GROMACS .gro file of C-alpha atoms in nm:
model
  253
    1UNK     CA    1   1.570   9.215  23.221
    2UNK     CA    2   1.311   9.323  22.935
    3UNK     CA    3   1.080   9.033  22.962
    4UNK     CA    4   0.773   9.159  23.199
    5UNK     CA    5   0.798   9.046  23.521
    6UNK     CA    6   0.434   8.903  23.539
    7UNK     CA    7   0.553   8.580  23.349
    8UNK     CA    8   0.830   8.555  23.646
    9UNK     CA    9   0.552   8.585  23.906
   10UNK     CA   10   0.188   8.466  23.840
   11UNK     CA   11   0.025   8.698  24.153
   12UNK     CA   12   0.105   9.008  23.890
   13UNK     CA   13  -0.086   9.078  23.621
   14UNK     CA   14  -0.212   9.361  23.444
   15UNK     CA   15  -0.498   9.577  23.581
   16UNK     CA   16  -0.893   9.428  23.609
   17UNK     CA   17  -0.950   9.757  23.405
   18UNK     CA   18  -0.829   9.608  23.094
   19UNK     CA   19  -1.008   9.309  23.084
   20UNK     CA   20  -1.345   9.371  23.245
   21UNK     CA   21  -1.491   9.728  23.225
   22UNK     CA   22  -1.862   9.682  23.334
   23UNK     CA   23  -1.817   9.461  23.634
   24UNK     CA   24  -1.627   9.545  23.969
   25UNK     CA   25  -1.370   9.317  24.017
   26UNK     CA   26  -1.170   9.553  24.182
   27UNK     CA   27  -1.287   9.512  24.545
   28UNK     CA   28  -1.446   9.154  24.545
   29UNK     CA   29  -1.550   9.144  24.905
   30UNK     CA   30  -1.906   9.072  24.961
   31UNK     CA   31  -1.944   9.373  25.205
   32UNK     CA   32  -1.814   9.597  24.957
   33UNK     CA   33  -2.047   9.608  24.679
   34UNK     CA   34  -1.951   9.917  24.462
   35UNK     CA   35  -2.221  10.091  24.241
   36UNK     CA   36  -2.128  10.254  23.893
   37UNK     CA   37  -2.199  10.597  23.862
   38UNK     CA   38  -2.314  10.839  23.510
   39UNK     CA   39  -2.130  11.144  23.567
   40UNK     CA   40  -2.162  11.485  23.431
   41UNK     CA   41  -1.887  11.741  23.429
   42UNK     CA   42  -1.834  12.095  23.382
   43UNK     CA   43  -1.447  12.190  23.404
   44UNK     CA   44  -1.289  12.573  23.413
   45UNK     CA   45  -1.036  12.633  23.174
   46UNK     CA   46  -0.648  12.622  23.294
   47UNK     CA   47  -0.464  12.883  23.281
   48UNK     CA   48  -0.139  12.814  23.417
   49UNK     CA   49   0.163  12.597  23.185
   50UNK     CA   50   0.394  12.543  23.458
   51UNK     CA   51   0.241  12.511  23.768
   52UNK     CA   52   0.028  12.189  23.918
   53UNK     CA   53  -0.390  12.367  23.876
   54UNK     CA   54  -0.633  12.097  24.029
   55UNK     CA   55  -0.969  12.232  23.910
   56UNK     CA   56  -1.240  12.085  24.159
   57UNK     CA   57  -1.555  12.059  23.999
   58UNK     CA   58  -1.963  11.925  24.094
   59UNK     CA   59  -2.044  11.636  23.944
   60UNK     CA   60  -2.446  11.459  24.013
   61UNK     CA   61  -2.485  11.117  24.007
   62UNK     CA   62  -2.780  10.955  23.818
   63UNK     CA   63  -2.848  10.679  24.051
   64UNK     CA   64  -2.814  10.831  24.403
   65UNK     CA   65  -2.864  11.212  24.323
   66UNK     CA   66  -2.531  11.297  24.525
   67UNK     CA   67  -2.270  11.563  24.411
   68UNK     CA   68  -1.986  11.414  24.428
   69UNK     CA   69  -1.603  11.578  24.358
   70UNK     CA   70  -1.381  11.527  24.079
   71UNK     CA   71  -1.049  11.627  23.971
   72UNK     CA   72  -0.872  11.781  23.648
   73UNK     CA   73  -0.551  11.774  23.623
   74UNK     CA   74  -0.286  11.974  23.484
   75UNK     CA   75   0.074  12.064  23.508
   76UNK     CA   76   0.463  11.884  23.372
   77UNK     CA   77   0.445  11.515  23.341
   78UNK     CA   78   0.736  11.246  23.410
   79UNK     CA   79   0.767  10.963  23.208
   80UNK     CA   80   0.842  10.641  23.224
   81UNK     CA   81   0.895  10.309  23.024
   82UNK     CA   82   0.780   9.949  23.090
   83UNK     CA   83   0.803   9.712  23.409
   84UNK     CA   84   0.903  10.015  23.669
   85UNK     CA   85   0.895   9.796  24.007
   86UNK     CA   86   0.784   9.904  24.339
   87UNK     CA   87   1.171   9.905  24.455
   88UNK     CA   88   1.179  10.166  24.195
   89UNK     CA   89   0.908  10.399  24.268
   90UNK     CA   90   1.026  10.337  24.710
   91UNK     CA   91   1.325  10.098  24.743
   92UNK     CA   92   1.284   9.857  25.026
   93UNK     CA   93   1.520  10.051  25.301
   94UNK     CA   94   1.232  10.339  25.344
   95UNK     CA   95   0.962  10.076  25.418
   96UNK     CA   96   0.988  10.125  25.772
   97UNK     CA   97   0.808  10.458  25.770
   98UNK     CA   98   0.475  10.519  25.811
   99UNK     CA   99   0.266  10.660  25.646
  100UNK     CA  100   0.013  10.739  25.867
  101UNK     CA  101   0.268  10.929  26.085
  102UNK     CA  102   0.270  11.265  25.913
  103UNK     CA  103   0.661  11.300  25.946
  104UNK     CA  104   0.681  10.960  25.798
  105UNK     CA  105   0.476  11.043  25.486
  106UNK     CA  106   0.656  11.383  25.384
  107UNK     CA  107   0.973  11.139  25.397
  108UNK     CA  108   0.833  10.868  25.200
  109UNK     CA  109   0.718  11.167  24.952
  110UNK     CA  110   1.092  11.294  24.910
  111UNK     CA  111   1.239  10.952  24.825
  112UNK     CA  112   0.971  10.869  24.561
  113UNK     CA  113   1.106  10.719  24.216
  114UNK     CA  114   1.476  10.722  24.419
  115UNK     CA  115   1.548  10.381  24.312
  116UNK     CA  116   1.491  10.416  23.906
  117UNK     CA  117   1.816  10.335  23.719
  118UNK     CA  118   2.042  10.590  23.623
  119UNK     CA  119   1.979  10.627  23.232
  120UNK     CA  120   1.703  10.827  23.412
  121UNK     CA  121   1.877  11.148  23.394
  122UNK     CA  122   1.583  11.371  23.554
  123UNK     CA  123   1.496  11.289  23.918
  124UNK     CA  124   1.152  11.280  24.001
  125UNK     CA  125   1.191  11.466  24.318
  126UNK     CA  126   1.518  11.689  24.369
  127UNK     CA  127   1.771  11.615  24.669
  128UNK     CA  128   1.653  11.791  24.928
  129UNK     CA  129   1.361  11.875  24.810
  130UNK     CA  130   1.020  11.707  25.006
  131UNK     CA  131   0.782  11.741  24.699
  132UNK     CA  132   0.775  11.717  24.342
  133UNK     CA  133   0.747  11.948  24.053
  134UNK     CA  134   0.557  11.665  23.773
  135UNK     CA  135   0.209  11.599  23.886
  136UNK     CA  136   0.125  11.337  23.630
  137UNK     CA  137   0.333  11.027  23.598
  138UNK     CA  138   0.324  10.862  23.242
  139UNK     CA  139   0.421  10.477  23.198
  140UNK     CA  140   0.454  10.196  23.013
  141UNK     CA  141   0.391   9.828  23.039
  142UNK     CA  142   0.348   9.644  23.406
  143UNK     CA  143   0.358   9.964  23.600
  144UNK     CA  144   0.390   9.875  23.940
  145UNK     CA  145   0.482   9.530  23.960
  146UNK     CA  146   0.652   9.345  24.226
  147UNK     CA  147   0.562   9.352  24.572
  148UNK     CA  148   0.276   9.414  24.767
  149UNK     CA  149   0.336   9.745  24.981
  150UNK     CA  150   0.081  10.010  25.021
  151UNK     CA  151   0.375  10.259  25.037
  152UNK     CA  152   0.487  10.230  24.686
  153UNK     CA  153   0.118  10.430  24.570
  154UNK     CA  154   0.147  10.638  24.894
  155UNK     CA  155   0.477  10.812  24.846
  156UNK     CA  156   0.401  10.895  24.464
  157UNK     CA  157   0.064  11.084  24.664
  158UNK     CA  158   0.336  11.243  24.919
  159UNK     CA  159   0.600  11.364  24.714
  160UNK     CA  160   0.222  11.563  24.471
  161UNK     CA  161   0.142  11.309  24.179
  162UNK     CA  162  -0.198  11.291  24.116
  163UNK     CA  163  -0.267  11.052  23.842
  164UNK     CA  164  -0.052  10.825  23.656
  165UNK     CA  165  -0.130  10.721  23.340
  166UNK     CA  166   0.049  10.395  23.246
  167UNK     CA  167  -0.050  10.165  22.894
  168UNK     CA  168  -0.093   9.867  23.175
  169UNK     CA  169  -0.037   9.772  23.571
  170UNK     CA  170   0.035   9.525  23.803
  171UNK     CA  171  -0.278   9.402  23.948
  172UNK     CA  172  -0.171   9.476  24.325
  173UNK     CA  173  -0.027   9.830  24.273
  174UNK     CA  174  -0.358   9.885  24.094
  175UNK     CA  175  -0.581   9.807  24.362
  176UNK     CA  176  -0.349  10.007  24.614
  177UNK     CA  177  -0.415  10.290  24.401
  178UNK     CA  178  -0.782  10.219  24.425
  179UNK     CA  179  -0.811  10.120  24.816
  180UNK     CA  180  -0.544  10.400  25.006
  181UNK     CA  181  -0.705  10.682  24.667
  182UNK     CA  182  -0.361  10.807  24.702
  183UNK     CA  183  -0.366  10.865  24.292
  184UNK     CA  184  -0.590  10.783  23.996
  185UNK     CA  185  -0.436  10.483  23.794
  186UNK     CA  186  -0.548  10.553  23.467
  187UNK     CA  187  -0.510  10.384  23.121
  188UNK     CA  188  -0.386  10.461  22.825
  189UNK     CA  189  -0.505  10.339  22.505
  190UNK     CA  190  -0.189  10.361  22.297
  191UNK     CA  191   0.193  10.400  22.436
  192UNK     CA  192   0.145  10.717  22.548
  193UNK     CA  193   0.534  10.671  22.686
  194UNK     CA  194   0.693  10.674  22.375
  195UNK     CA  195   0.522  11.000  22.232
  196UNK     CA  196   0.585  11.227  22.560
  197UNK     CA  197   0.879  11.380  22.746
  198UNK     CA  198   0.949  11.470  23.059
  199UNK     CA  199   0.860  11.835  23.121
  200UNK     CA  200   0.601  11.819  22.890
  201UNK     CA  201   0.281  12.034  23.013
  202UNK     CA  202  -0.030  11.826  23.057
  203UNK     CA  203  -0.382  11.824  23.141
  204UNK     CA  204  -0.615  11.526  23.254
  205UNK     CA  205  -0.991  11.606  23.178
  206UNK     CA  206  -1.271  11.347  23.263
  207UNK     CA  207  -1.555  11.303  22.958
  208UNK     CA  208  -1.914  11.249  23.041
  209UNK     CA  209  -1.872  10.880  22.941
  210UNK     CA  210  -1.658  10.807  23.239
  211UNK     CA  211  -1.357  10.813  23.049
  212UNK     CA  212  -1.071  11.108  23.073
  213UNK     CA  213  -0.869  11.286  22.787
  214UNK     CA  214  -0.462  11.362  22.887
  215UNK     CA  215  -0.372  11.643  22.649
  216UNK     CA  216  -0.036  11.740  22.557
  217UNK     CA  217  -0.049  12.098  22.522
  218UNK     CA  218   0.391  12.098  22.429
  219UNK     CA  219   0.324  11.884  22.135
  220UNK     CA  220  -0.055  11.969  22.077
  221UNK     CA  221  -0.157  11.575  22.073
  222UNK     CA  222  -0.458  11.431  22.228
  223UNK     CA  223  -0.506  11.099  22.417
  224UNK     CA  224  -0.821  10.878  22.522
  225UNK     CA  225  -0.784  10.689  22.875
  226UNK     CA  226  -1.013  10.376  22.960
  227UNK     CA  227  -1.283  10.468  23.205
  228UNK     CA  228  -1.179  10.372  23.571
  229UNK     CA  229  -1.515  10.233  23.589
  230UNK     CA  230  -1.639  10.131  23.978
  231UNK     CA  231  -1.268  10.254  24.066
  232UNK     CA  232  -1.362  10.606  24.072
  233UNK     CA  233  -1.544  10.678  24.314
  234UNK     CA  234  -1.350  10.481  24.627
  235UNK     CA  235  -1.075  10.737  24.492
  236UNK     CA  236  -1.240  11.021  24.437
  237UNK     CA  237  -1.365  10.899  24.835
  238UNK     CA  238  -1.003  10.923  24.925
  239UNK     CA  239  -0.989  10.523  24.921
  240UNK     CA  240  -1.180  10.237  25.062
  241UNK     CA  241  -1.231  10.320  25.401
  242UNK     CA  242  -1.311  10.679  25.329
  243UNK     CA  243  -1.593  10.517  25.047
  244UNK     CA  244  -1.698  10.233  25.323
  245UNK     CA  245  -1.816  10.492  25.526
  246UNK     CA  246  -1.957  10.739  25.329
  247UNK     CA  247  -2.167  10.494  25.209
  248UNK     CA  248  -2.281  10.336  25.509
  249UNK     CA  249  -2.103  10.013  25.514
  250UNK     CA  250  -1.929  10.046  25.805
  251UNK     CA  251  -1.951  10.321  26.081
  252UNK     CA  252  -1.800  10.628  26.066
  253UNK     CA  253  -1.450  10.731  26.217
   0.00000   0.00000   0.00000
């Protein structure tokens, strides 16, 4: 069915990002108040076209003084069009695993994107194969809607995405992006789908205003992403928790 499946459910909308960029609205608990913070980067140059390069790089914070780590990103994308589903990105059967069994995980990794149709002709992950070869997943629409299950950002994580850049999400696959930090959820501010293949070599770079650049270095084109805003650093934490305690708000592990 083409028509988005937000209208069929009302719990699904697209991400907080798109409508509200100053506030946090991604984590409205009162004990988890989450502070914006000006970044400054300084990224190596890639030199690599095939292979995933994740350049770790320093960057201060203006309010707290902390370094803190961020990513770049680059190596083959696989893209996507509008309303992919959770039962597409893990079908229901592997929801019994766990992820915080190791074994589990490197299985939920391997069947990741298993249950797109078959007009898809390139698999995300080969048979057999535990990881993939794409490191950056590019979407359309209502990425992510349907259900509610953590595993659907954790296998993408598993099987070695690091970002996906999508033109919109579901609200809950958002925030499961944001609150396990298995993988950046970034926006796009045009339909970055429609102008990319699979295969194509790519390279996410964050800007000093908090937003990120993807560049397509196969068909030398250039793309703005919104800033992820009070998102980025529970991820760059590696997810809620991980931020909770770093920052004090609840004991550490």
């Amino acid at each position: 069915m083409a028509t988005s499946q937000q209208f069929l459910n009302p719990t699904l909308f697209k991400s907080f990002a798109s409508s509200n960029k100053n506030s946090c609205t991604l984590c409205p608990s009162p004990f988890l108040q989450l502070k914006s913070a000006s970044t400054i980067f300084n990224f190596k140059p890639l030199t690599s076209s095939s292979a995933t390069i994740i350049t770790r790089v320093a960057a201060s914070s203006s309010d707290s003084g902390e370094s803190i780590t961020r990513e770049t990103f680059h190596g083959l994308c696989f893209v996507l069009k509008d309303n992919i589903d959770t039962d597409q990105i893990i079908p229901a059967e592997y929801g019994t695993l766990i992820p915080s069994i190791p074994e589990d995980r490197e299985k939920l990794g391997s069947f990741a994107l298993n249950g797109l149709p078959k007009f898809y002709n390139e698999r995300f992950v080969v048979p057999g194969e535990m990881k993939s070869k794409y490191s950056v997943i590019i979407g359309g629409d209502n990425f992510g809607c349907g259900s509610s299950r953590e595993h659907a950002p954790v296998c993408l994580g598993a099987a070695g995405a690091k970002a996906v850049v999508a033109e919109s999400y579901a609200r809950i696959f958002f925030r499961n992006c944001v609150a396990t930090g298995e993988i950046f959820p970034l926006e796009s501010e045009v339909r970055i789908c429609d102008e990319c293949k699979t295969g194509d070599v790519v390279t996410i770079e964050h800007k000093e205003d908090g937003s990120s650049l993807l560049i397509n270095h196969t068909t030398r084109k250039e793309y703005k992403l919104k800033p992820l805003g009070d998102a980025g650093p529970v991820i760059d934490a590696g997810g809620i928790f991980a931020y909770a305690r770093k920052a004090g708000m609840i004991p550490s592990a």
